XYZ file of C-alpha atoms in Angstrom:
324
model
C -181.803 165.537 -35.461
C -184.651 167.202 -34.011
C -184.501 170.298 -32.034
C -185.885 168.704 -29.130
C -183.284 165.972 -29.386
C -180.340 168.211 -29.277
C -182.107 170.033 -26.453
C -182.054 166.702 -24.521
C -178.247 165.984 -25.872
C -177.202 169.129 -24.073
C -178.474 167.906 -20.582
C -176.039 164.813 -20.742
C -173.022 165.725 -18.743
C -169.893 166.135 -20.995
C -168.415 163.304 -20.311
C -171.240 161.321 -21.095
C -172.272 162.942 -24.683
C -172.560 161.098 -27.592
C -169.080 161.335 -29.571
C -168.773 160.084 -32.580
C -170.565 156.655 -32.706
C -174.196 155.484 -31.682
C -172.943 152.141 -30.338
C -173.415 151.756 -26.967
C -171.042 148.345 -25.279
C -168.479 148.242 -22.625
C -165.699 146.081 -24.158
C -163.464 145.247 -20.857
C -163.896 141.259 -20.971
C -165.269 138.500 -22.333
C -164.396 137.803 -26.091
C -167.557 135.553 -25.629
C -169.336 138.578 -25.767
C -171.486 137.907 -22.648
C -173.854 141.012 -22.343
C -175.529 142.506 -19.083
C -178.231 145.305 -19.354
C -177.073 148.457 -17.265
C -179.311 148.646 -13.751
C -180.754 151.720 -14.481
C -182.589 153.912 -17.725
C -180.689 156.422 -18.705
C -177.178 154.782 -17.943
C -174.234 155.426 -20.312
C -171.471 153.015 -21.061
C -167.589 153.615 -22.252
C -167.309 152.656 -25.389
C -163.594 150.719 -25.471
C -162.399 149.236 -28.511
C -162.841 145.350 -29.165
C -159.587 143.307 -29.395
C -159.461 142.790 -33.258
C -155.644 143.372 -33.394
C -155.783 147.182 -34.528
C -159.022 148.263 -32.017
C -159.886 150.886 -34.461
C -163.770 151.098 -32.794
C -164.657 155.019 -31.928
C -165.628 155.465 -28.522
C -169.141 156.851 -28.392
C -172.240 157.610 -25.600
C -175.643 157.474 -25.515
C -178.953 157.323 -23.370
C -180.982 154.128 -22.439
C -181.133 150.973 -21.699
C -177.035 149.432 -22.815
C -175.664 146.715 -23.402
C -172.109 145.949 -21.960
C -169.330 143.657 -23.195
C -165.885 142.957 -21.630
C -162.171 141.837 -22.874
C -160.914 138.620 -21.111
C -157.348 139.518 -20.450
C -155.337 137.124 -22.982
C -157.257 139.774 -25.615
C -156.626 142.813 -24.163
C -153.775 145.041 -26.620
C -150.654 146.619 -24.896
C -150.699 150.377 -24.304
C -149.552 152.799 -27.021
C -147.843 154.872 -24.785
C -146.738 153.656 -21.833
C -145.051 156.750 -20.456
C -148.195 159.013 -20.629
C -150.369 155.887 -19.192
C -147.664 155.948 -15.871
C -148.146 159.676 -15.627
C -151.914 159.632 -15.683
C -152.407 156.158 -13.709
C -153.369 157.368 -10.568
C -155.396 160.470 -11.367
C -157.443 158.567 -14.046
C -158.169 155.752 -11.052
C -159.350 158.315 -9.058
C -161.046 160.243 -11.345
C -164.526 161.177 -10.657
C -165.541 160.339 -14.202
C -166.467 156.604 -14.894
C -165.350 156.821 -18.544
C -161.913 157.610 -16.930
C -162.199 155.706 -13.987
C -162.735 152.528 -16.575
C -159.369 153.257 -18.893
C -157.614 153.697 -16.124
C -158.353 150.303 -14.485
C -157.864 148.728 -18.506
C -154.537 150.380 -18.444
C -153.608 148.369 -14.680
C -154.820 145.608 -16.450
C -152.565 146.329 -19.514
C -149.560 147.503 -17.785
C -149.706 144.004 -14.770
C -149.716 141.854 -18.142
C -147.300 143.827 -20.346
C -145.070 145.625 -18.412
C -145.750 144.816 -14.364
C -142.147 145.943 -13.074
C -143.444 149.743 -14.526
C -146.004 149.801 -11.375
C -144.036 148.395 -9.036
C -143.048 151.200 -7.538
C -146.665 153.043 -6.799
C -148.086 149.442 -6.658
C -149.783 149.631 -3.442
C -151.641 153.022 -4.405
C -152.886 151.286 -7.363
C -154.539 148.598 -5.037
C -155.965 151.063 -3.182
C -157.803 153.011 -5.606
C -159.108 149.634 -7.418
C -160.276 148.517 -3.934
C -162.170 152.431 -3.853
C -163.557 151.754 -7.383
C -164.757 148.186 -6.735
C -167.055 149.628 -3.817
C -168.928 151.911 -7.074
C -172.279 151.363 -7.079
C -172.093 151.567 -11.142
C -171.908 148.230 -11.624
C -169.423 148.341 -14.893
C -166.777 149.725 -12.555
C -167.135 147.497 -10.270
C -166.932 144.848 -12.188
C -163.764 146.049 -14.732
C -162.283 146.886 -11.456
C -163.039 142.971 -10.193
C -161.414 141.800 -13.273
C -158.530 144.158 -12.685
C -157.955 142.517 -9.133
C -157.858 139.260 -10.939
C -155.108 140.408 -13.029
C -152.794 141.657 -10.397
C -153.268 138.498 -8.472
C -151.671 136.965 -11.667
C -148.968 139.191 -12.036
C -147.733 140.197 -8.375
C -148.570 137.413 -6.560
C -147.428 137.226 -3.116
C -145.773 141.061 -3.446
C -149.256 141.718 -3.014
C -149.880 140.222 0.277
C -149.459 143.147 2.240
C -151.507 145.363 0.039
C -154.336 142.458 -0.407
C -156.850 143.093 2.913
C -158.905 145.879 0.839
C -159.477 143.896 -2.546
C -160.333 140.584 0.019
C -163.365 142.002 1.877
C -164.577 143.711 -1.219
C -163.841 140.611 -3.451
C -165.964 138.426 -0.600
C -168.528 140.688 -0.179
C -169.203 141.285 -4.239
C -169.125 137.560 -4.845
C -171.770 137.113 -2.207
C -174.591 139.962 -3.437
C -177.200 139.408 -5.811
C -175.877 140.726 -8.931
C -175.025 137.567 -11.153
C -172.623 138.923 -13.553
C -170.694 140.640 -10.693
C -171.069 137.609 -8.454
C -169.329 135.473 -11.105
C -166.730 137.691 -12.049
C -165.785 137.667 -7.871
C -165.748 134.222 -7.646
C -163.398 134.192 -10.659
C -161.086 137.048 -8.999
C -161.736 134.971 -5.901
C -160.533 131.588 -7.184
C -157.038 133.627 -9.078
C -155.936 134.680 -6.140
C -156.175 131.319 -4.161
C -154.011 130.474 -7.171
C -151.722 132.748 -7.520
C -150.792 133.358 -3.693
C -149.322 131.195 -1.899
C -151.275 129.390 0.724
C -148.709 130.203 3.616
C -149.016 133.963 3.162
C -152.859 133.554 2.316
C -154.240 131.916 4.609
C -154.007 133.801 7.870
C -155.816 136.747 5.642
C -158.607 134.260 4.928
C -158.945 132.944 8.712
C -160.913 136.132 10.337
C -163.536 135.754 7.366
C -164.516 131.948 8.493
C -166.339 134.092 11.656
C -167.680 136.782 9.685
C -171.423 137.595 10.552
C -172.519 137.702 7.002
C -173.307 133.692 6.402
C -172.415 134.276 2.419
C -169.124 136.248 3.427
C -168.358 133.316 5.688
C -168.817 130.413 2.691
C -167.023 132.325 0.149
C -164.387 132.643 2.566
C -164.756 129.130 3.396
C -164.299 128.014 -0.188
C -161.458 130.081 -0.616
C -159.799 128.511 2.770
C -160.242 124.696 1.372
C -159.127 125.751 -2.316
C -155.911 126.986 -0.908
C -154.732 124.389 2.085
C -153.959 121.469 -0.452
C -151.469 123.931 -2.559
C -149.472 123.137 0.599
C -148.898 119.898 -0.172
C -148.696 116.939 2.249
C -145.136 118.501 3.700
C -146.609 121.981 3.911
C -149.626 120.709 5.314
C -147.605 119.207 8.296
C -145.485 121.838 8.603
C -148.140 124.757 9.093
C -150.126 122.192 11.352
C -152.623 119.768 10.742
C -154.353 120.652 14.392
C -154.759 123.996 13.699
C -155.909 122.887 10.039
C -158.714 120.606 11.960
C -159.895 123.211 14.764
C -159.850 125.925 11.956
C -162.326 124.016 9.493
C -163.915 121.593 11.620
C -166.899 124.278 12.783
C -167.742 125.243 9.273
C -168.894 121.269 8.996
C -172.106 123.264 11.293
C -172.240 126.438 9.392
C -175.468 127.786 7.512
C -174.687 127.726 3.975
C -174.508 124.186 2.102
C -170.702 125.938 0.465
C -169.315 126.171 4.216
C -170.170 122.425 4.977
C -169.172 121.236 1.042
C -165.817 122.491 1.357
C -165.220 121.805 4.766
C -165.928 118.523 4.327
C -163.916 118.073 1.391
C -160.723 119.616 3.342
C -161.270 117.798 6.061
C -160.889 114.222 3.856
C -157.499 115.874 2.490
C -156.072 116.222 5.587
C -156.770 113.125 7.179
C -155.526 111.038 4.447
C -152.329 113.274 4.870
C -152.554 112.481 8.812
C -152.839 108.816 8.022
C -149.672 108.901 5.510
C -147.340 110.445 8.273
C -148.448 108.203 11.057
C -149.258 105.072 9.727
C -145.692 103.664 8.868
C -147.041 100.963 7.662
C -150.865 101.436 6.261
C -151.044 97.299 4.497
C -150.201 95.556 7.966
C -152.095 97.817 10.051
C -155.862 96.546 11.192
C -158.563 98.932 10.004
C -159.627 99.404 13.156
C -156.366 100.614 14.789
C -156.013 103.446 11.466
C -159.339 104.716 12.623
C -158.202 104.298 16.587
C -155.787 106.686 15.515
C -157.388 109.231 13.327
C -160.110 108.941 16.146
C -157.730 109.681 18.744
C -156.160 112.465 17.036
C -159.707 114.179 16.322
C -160.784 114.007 20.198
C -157.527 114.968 21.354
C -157.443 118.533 19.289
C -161.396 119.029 19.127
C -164.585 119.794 21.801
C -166.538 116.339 21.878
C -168.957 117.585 19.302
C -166.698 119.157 16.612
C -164.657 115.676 17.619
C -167.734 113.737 16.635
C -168.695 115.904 13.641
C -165.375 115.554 12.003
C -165.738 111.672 12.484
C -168.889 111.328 11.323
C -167.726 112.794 7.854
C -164.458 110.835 7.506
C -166.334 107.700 8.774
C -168.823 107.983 6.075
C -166.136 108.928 3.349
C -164.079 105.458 4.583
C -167.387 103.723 4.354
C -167.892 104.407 0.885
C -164.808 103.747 -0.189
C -165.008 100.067 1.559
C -168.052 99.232 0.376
């Protein structure tokens, strides 16, 4: 190695010197190997070791345009130590090193898979400080830390629910910026937790979103409103309300984004099937035009005469189709 080279080696902060091997990848994901150049020259990436059973792969540092790789999370390894991974949890996830910041978040992912009743008990600081690293502007902590959101949503579920305001506004407002690879991995963490928290508890978090400002915020949050109401099922959709279900989606039929008016839409077919099945006793003998009467009725009784008329327009259209 040249002199000048070493010269240049020195200036690299010591966290981010070159350690033992030249290769330069992120592996926190995808066993797909789906590769993202870093934003800026002169970037360093961790170096984690692939999931080939033993991860035997030296971490290592070095200057320049990288390329980054991630573990999906049926290929991440359990922790060798789980004891010393507890004790350094929360100082490695606030850490004001990346390379640490990034094992530490790998380890939440580790330990919510492996062993989640170890972090139940500092659970709610965890969710803090991966809501603190998914606001870092590098983007392979933000994104590691998206993917760690996605795992807790899997293994906490609703325990969560109290903890889960921070990760939603970051979670809506990273799936909604220009950054593909982040955008995507969002909308993943996005669509886990609609799946793994229950509507009931989820959906008065989601609500205040459907009037955000921000037009993308608002269709993400949209999306996520109409993926979760049918995991109610036609009981729990009665019992939370089809009314409020109606006034609550009805303006997003309006909205600027295409997502808004897609899901909305969609929703909105759901629920008046399930309106029709609780009070039509008897759909075969009934007249078409008395079902729709009612369904018509119902709409202009709960709605403003133009939400009324939006919602009917859609649902008229739908039965349309269906006749013809």
């Amino acid at each position: 190695m040249s002199e000048k080279a070493l010269r240049d080696l020195n200036t690299i902060p010591g966290t981010e010197r070159k350690i033992e091997s030249s290769l330069t990848k992120v592996y926190v994901d995808n066993g797909n190997k789906n590769t993202e150049e870093c934003q800026k020259k002169n970037c360093s990436s961790l170096v984690s070791p692939p999931s080939n059973g033993n991860q035997t792969v030296n971490p290592g540092i070095e200057t320049g345009i990288t390329e980054v790789e991630y573990i999906e999370s049926e290929n991440l390894n359990d922790l060798e130590d789980i004891d010393k991974s507890l004790k350094t949890l929360l100082a490695g996830l606030d850490s004001k090193d990346w390379v640490l910041v990034c094992e530490a978040l790998n380890n939440v992912r580790r330990l919510s898979i492996f062993h989640k009743e170890a972090i139940l008990n500092m659970l709610g600081d965890v969710i803090t400080l991966v809501a603190k690293s998914l606001k870092n502007p590098r983007s392979t902590v933000c994104k590691t830390a998206i993917m760690t959101s996605a795992d807790i949503f899997s293994a906490y579920n609703d325990l969560i629910i109290d903890s889960l305001d921070p990760l939603l506004v970051q979670l809506l407002l990273k799936s909604s910026q220009d950054k593909r690879f982040v955008c995507e991995a969002a909308e993943r963490a996005l669509v886990a937790m609609t799946t793994w928290i229950s509507p009931i508890l989820l959906l008065p978090k989601l609500q205040p979103y459907l009037k955000n400002k921000n037009p993308r915020i608002r269709a993400k949050a949209s999306m996520c409103f109409c993926r979760s109401v049918p995991q109610l099922g036609a009981e729990g959709i009665k019992a939370y309300g089809i009314d409020k279900l109606i006034q609550t989606v009805a303006p997003q039929l309006s909205d600027q984004l295409p997502e808004s008016r897609e899901a909305a839409r969609n929703l909105l077919l759901e629920i008046q099937n399930i309106y029709e099945k609780f009070h039509i006793l008897a759909p075969a003998i009934v007249s078409e035009h008395s079902e729709m009467s009612s369904w018509e009725n119902f709409c202009h009784s709960k709605l403003s005469p133009l939400s009324a008329q939006a919602v009917l327009r859609v649902t008229n259209i739908a039965r349309e189709g269906l006749v013809s």
